[in-house]
Every structure is written in structure tokens, then in C-alpha cells.
Tab-separated table of N, CA and C in Angstrom:
chain	number	residue	atom	x	y	z
A	189	MET	N	-20.572	4.960	-3.681
A	189	MET	CA	-19.234	3.901	-3.377
A	189	MET	C	-18.386	4.165	-2.383
A	190	LYS	N	-17.922	3.839	-1.038
A	190	LYS	CA	-16.962	4.081	-0.267
A	190	LYS	C	-15.311	4.723	-1.260
A	191	LYS	N	-14.813	5.249	-1.027
A	191	LYS	CA	-13.603	5.494	-1.651
A	191	LYS	C	-12.175	5.339	-0.445
A	192	ASN	N	-11.003	4.748	-0.988
A	192	ASN	CA	-10.097	4.537	-0.134
A	192	ASN	C	-9.303	5.950	-0.197
A	193	SER	N	-8.363	5.863	0.093
A	193	SER	CA	-7.302	6.876	0.498
A	193	SER	C	-6.841	7.379	-0.445
A	194	ARG	N	-7.202	6.892	-1.710
A	194	ARG	CA	-6.333	7.101	-2.891
A	194	ARG	C	-7.649	7.958	-4.221
A	195	LYS	N	-8.808	7.834	-3.212
A	195	LYS	CA	-10.244	8.490	-3.847
A	195	LYS	C	-10.392	7.249	-5.069
A	196	ARG	N	-10.302	6.391	-4.759
A	196	ARG	CA	-10.541	4.979	-5.632
A	196	ARG	C	-11.711	4.203	-5.124
A	197	ALA	N	-12.504	3.679	-6.265
A	197	ALA	CA	-13.428	2.547	-5.396
A	197	ALA	C	-12.170	1.354	-4.858
A	198	PRO	N	-12.475	1.156	-3.780
A	198	PRO	CA	-11.984	-0.387	-3.272
A	198	PRO	C	-12.013	-1.776	-4.159
A	199	ALA	N	-12.630	-1.597	-5.114
A	199	ALA	CA	-13.091	-2.893	-5.774
A	199	ALA	C	-13.180	-2.309	-7.092
A	200	PHE	N	-13.197	-3.242	-7.607
A	200	PHE	CA	-14.098	-3.463	-9.275
A	200	PHE	C	-14.982	-4.384	-9.685
A	201	GLN	N	-15.851	-4.214	-10.321
A	201	GLN	CA	-17.040	-5.072	-10.899
A	201	GLN	C	-16.098	-6.326	-11.294
A	202	PHE	N	-16.527	-7.404	-11.058
A	202	PHE	CA	-16.243	-8.771	-11.544
A	202	PHE	C	-17.676	-9.201	-12.125
A	203	TYR	N	-17.629	-9.189	-13.287
A	203	TYR	CA	-18.907	-9.921	-14.030
A	203	TYR	C	-18.633	-11.187	-14.354
A	204	ALA	N	-19.127	-12.445	-13.603
A	204	ALA	CA	-19.014	-13.689	-13.132
A	204	ALA	C	-19.605	-14.602	-14.783
A	205	ALA	N	-20.542	-14.047	-15.107
A	205	ALA	CA	-21.095	-14.440	-16.594
A	205	ALA	C	-19.965	-14.208	-17.640
A	206	ASP	N	-19.472	-13.000	-17.712
A	206	ASP	CA	-18.518	-12.870	-18.507
A	206	ASP	C	-17.298	-13.586	-18.516
A	207	TRP	N	-16.829	-13.975	-17.589
A	207	TRP	CA	-15.669	-14.356	-17.112
A	207	TRP	C	-16.194	-16.246	-17.591
A	208	LEU	N	-17.290	-16.777	-17.393
A	208	LEU	CA	-17.646	-17.846	-17.260
A	208	LEU	C	-17.763	-18.473	-18.794
A	209	THR	N	-18.557	-17.242	-19.579
A	209	THR	CA	-18.715	-17.597	-20.789
A	209	THR	C	-17.960	-17.149	-22.041
A	210	ASP	N	-16.983	-16.305	-21.475
A	210	ASP	CA	-16.043	-15.918	-22.481
A	210	ASP	C	-15.494	-16.542	-23.299
A	211	THR	N	-15.377	-17.054	-24.620
A	211	THR	CA	-14.781	-18.169	-24.898
A	211	THR	C	-13.154	-18.068	-25.203
A	212	SER	N	-13.063	-17.142	-25.231
A	212	SER	CA	-11.217	-16.809	-25.037
A	212	SER	C	-10.952	-17.316	-23.723
A	213	LEU	N	-11.288	-17.057	-22.822
A	213	LEU	CA	-11.254	-17.421	-21.281
A	213	LEU	C	-11.212	-18.886	-21.412
A	214	ARG	N	-12.294	-19.245	-21.845
A	214	ARG	CA	-12.433	-20.541	-21.890
A	214	ARG	C	-11.394	-21.668	-22.533
A	215	LEU	N	-11.012	-20.885	-23.656
A	215	LEU	CA	-9.947	-21.666	-24.182
A	215	LEU	C	-8.582	-21.728	-23.259
A	216	ALA	N	-8.069	-20.590	-22.888
A	216	ALA	CA	-7.408	-20.420	-21.992
A	216	ALA	C	-6.862	-21.670	-20.650
A	217	SER	N	-5.586	-21.956	-20.671
A	217	SER	CA	-5.347	-23.189	-19.563
A	217	SER	C	-6.100	-22.472	-18.159
A	218	PRO	N	-6.226	-23.189	-16.981
A	218	PRO	CA	-6.578	-22.711	-15.724
A	218	PRO	C	-5.259	-21.656	-15.346
A	219	GLU	N	-4.061	-22.067	-15.611
A	219	GLU	CA	-3.058	-21.518	-15.420
A	219	GLU	C	-3.118	-20.065	-15.789
A	220	THR	N	-3.249	-19.955	-16.950
A	220	THR	CA	-3.427	-18.668	-17.541
A	220	THR	C	-4.498	-17.817	-17.111
A	221	ARG	N	-5.298	-18.396	-16.753
A	221	ARG	CA	-6.873	-17.601	-16.323
A	221	ARG	C	-6.156	-17.075	-14.619
A	222	GLY	N	-5.702	-18.146	-14.073
A	222	GLY	CA	-4.828	-17.433	-12.564
A	222	GLY	C	-4.323	-16.479	-12.986
A	223	VAL	N	-3.010	-16.123	-13.554
A	223	VAL	CA	-2.692	-15.172	-13.987
A	223	VAL	C	-3.179	-14.077	-14.282
A	224	TRP	N	-4.476	-14.074	-15.045
A	224	TRP	CA	-5.283	-13.115	-16.014
A	224	TRP	C	-5.548	-12.131	-14.677
A	225	ILE	N	-6.174	-13.128	-13.566
A	225	ILE	CA	-7.018	-12.837	-12.423
A	225	ILE	C	-5.831	-11.547	-11.693
A	226	ASP	N	-5.045	-12.276	-11.337
A	226	ASP	CA	-4.054	-11.282	-11.127
A	226	ASP	C	-3.491	-10.198	-11.779
A	227	LEU	N	-3.389	-10.297	-13.037
A	227	LEU	CA	-3.108	-9.023	-13.746
A	227	LEU	C	-4.028	-7.849	-13.796
A	228	LEU	N	-5.400	-8.537	-13.867
A	228	LEU	CA	-6.413	-7.632	-13.605
A	228	LEU	C	-6.474	-6.655	-12.424
A	229	CYS	N	-6.288	-7.562	-10.875
A	229	CYS	CA	-5.915	-6.897	-9.967
A	229	CYS	C	-5.149	-5.466	-10.211
A	230	HIS	N	-4.097	-6.081	-10.515
A	230	HIS	CA	-2.662	-4.814	-10.832
A	230	HIS	C	-2.766	-4.257	-11.750
A	231	ALA	N	-4.008	-4.123	-12.762
A	231	ALA	CA	-4.180	-3.017	-13.705
A	231	ALA	C	-5.226	-2.209	-12.851
A	232	PHE	N	-6.453	-3.217	-12.247
A	232	PHE	CA	-7.254	-1.973	-11.221
A	232	PHE	C	-6.689	-1.182	-10.465
A	233	LEU	N	-4.986	-1.361	-9.742
A	233	LEU	CA	-4.801	-0.537	-8.789
A	233	LEU	C	-3.590	0.546	-9.551
A	234	SER	N	-3.510	0.476	-10.779
A	234	SER	CA	-2.621	1.107	-11.307
A	234	SER	C	-3.130	2.619	-11.273
A	235	PRO	N	-2.052	3.502	-11.475
A	235	PRO	CA	-2.499	5.046	-11.705
A	235	PRO	C	-3.499	5.320	-12.969
A	236	GLU	N	-3.323	4.399	-14.030
A	236	GLU	CA	-4.478	4.698	-14.972
A	236	GLU	C	-5.001	2.942	-15.553
A	237	PRO	N	-6.237	2.880	-14.650
A	237	PRO	CA	-6.839	1.708	-14.331
A	237	PRO	C	-7.123	0.836	-15.459
A	238	GLY	N	-6.895	-0.495	-15.667
A	238	GLY	CA	-7.115	-0.983	-16.859
A	238	GLY	C	-5.571	-1.328	-17.284
A	239	PHE	N	-4.830	-0.279	-16.922
A	239	PHE	CA	-3.680	-0.565	-18.034
A	239	PHE	C	-2.265	-1.175	-16.916
A	240	LEU	N	-1.136	-1.964	-17.174
A	240	LEU	CA	-0.329	-2.743	-16.333
A	240	LEU	C	0.684	-1.830	-16.345
A	241	ILE	N	0.452	-0.695	-15.027
A	241	ILE	CA	1.398	-0.169	-14.580
A	241	ILE	C	1.868	-0.179	-13.013
A	242	VAL	N	2.939	-0.539	-12.897
A	242	VAL	CA	3.555	-0.669	-11.675
A	242	VAL	C	4.479	0.188	-10.817
A	243	ALA	N	3.993	0.996	-9.828
A	243	ALA	CA	5.167	1.697	-9.322
A	243	ALA	C	5.615	2.838	-10.114
A	244	GLY	N	4.721	3.356	-11.191
A	244	GLY	CA	4.921	4.303	-12.506
A	244	GLY	C	5.555	3.771	-13.760
A	245	GLN	N	5.685	2.548	-13.761
A	245	GLN	CA	6.563	1.365	-14.468
A	245	GLN	C	5.229	0.961	-15.362
A	246	ILE	N	5.272	1.371	-16.830
A	246	ILE	CA	4.676	0.469	-17.803
A	246	ILE	C	5.333	-0.658	-17.652
A	247	LEU	N	4.510	-1.653	-17.791
A	247	LEU	CA	5.002	-2.900	-17.684
A	247	LEU	C	5.352	-3.495	-19.062
A	248	ASP	N	6.126	-4.359	-19.531
A	248	ASP	CA	6.784	-4.467	-20.492
A	248	ASP	C	6.495	-6.087	-20.370
A	249	LYS	N	6.826	-6.942	-21.192
A	249	LYS	CA	6.625	-8.505	-21.537
A	249	LYS	C	7.585	-8.915	-20.300
A	250	LYS	N	8.560	-8.566	-19.887
A	250	LYS	CA	9.518	-9.025	-19.088
A	250	LYS	C	9.031	-8.500	-17.694
A	251	GLY	N	8.438	-7.159	-17.519
A	251	GLY	CA	7.779	-6.922	-16.203
A	251	GLY	C	6.690	-7.923	-15.810
A	252	ILE	N	5.987	-8.177	-16.722
A	252	ILE	CA	4.315	-8.668	-16.496
A	252	ILE	C	5.075	-10.348	-16.032
A	253	ARG	N	6.160	-10.955	-16.801
A	253	ARG	CA	6.564	-12.008	-16.570
A	253	ARG	C	7.185	-12.176	-14.814
A	254	LYS	N	7.799	-10.813	-14.521
A	254	LYS	CA	8.327	-11.060	-12.897
A	254	LYS	C	7.108	-11.038	-12.047
A	255	LEU	N	6.247	-9.860	-12.354
A	255	LEU	CA	4.616	-9.783	-11.847
A	255	LEU	C	4.497	-11.723	-11.690
A	256	SER	N	4.087	-12.457	-12.350
A	256	SER	CA	3.420	-13.304	-12.733
A	256	SER	C	4.069	-14.029	-11.771
A	257	GLY	N	5.177	-14.421	-11.631
A	257	GLY	CA	6.161	-15.137	-10.858
A	257	GLY	C	6.268	-16.549	-11.448
A	258	LEU	N	5.546	-16.664	-12.599
A	258	LEU	CA	6.395	-17.947	-12.922
A	258	LEU	C	7.562	-17.972	-13.587
A	259	THR	N	8.222	-19.183	-13.891
A	259	THR	CA	9.283	-19.733	-14.610
A	259	THR	C	9.320	-19.269	-16.108
A	260	PRO	N	10.623	-18.952	-16.409
A	260	PRO	CA	10.192	-18.139	-17.827
A	260	PRO	C	9.685	-19.010	-19.088
A	261	LYS	N	9.667	-20.504	-18.574
A	261	LYS	CA	8.844	-21.404	-19.894
A	261	LYS	C	7.691	-21.501	-19.332
A	262	LYS	N	7.116	-21.262	-18.057
A	262	LYS	CA	5.723	-21.231	-17.899
A	262	LYS	C	4.831	-19.847	-18.370
A	263	PHE	N	5.597	-19.148	-18.220
A	263	PHE	CA	5.531	-17.666	-18.905
A	263	PHE	C	4.886	-17.466	-19.993
A	264	GLU	N	5.859	-17.911	-20.862
A	264	GLU	CA	5.950	-18.102	-22.466
A	264	GLU	C	4.720	-18.477	-22.846
A	265	LYS	N	4.110	-19.662	-22.318
A	265	LYS	CA	2.797	-20.432	-22.695
A	265	LYS	C	1.732	-19.363	-22.193
A	266	VAL	N	2.107	-18.819	-21.129
A	266	VAL	CA	0.814	-18.519	-20.314
A	266	VAL	C	0.569	-16.678	-21.393
A	267	PHE	N	1.449	-16.184	-21.616
A	267	PHE	CA	1.421	-15.115	-22.348
A	267	PHE	C	1.228	-15.050	-23.794
A	268	ASN	N	1.860	-16.407	-24.362
A	268	ASN	CA	0.916	-16.401	-25.778
A	268	ASN	C	-0.362	-16.988	-25.514
A	269	GLU	N	-0.876	-17.250	-24.648
A	269	GLU	CA	-2.478	-17.847	-24.495
A	269	GLU	C	-3.283	-16.448	-24.701
A	270	LEU	N	-2.300	-15.469	-23.459
A	270	LEU	CA	-3.210	-14.375	-23.245
A	270	LEU	C	-3.363	-12.920	-24.663
A	271	THR	N	-1.986	-13.226	-24.901
A	271	THR	CA	-1.617	-12.287	-26.346
A	271	THR	C	-2.939	-13.008	-27.442
A	272	ASN	N	-2.264	-14.389	-27.716
A	272	ASN	CA	-2.923	-15.013	-29.036
A	272	ASN	C	-4.508	-15.127	-29.039
A	273	LEU	N	-5.280	-15.307	-27.900
A	273	LEU	CA	-6.545	-15.266	-27.636
A	273	LEU	C	-7.047	-13.937	-27.781
A	274	GLY	N	-6.094	-12.719	-27.643
A	274	GLY	CA	-6.827	-11.580	-27.047
A	274	GLY	C	-7.206	-11.383	-25.941
A	275	ILE	N	-7.131	-11.808	-24.991
A	275	ILE	CA	-7.061	-11.315	-24.022
A	275	ILE	C	-6.376	-10.314	-22.798
A	276	LEU	N	-5.315	-10.534	-23.186
A	276	LEU	CA	-4.419	-9.241	-22.840
A	276	LEU	C	-4.089	-8.426	-24.031
A	277	LYS	N	-4.294	-7.182	-24.322
A	277	LYS	CA	-4.403	-6.020	-25.257
A	277	LYS	C	-3.227	-5.191	-24.977
A	278	GLN	N	-2.696	-4.733	-26.282
A	278	GLN	CA	-1.461	-3.960	-25.818
A	278	GLN	C	-1.826	-2.557	-27.146
A	279	ASP	N	-1.912	-1.788	-26.376
A	279	ASP	CA	-2.368	-0.354	-27.131
A	279	ASP	C	-0.904	0.120	-28.766
A	280	GLU	N	-1.368	1.169	-29.339
A	280	GLU	CA	-0.347	1.554	-29.924
A	280	GLU	C	0.620	2.273	-29.324
A	281	SER	N	0.761	2.316	-27.838
A	281	SER	CA	2.180	2.728	-27.673
A	281	SER	C	3.090	1.977	-26.827
A	282	GLY	N	2.511	0.268	-27.147
A	282	GLY	CA	3.228	-0.797	-26.372
A	282	GLY	C	2.407	-1.057	-24.909
A	283	ARG	N	1.500	-0.300	-24.539
A	283	ARG	CA	0.876	-0.673	-22.966
A	283	ARG	C	0.201	-1.712	-22.917
A	284	TYR	N	0.385	-2.678	-22.254
A	284	TYR	CA	-0.609	-3.555	-22.067
A	284	TYR	C	-1.747	-3.361	-21.613
A	285	PHE	N	-2.935	-3.846	-21.500
A	285	PHE	CA	-4.515	-3.683	-20.796
A	285	PHE	C	-5.747	-4.404	-20.576
A	286	SER	N	-6.496	-4.050	-19.918
A	286	SER	CA	-7.322	-4.650	-20.436
A	286	SER	C	-8.764	-4.280	-20.651
A	287	LYS	N	-9.305	-4.617	-21.837
A	287	LYS	CA	-10.284	-3.788	-22.320
A	287	LYS	C	-11.263	-3.506	-21.706
A	288	ARG	N	-11.804	-4.502	-21.222
A	288	ARG	CA	-13.218	-4.316	-20.378
A	288	ARG	C	-12.563	-3.157	-19.158
A	289	MET	N	-12.116	-3.345	-18.619
A	289	MET	CA	-11.691	-2.497	-17.642
A	289	MET	C	-11.607	-0.859	-18.139
A	290	VAL	N	-10.703	-0.934	-18.983
A	290	VAL	CA	-10.348	0.587	-19.766
A	290	VAL	C	-12.143	1.200	-20.096
A	291	GLU	N	-12.713	0.576	-20.637
A	291	GLU	CA	-14.020	0.522	-21.269
A	291	GLU	C	-15.082	0.516	-19.728
A	292	ASP	N	-14.817	0.600	-19.291
A	292	ASP	CA	-15.878	0.632	-17.989
A	292	ASP	C	-15.253	1.728	-16.963
């Protein structure tokens, strides 16, 4: 696979069947799924692929809200769906991540 200047693949695998059949994603609102795909792109570009780290900063909930561009009220609904449905994971050190991306 062709690498970009960062010695990284320019794209990540997107599993259409997983996206369309994952029960947790199907239970999430369309707005939450839209934020999730954006977060996946940011996680892919992270220095530690799969983890939400931007410009060297590990993103906390506040950082994720800023990245989402949503109002605080809308973000609270989206964040609750992402975390309560187990879509967005958090490790023991508090870093948010995509389980599938980290495993791949």
C-alpha cells in the first residue's frame, strides 16, 4: 500500500457490513453516527492510530466536544450515545479510542 509522507497508509479499512449491522451503531441516532465517522477519521490520523489524540493532546470529553462542532446540549446527547452504547471506548488511563481500529 502506498504510504504518505508520515509513513502511514493514506486510508483505513471501512467495513461496510460492520457499519450496517453493528447493533450499537444502529441504535445510535444518525447525528451520532455522523460524529462517530468523523471521530474515526481523527483517530486514524492520531500518532497512536485508534486513539483520539490531536496535536499531541489526548482528547477528553471537552476536547471531543470542540472537535465535534456541536452545541453543548447536542453534544451531550451524542456523547452519551457513543459511550453508553459502547461505541466509543475509554481505556484505564482515560484515553478514548475505537476498539476496532486499535485491534486492526
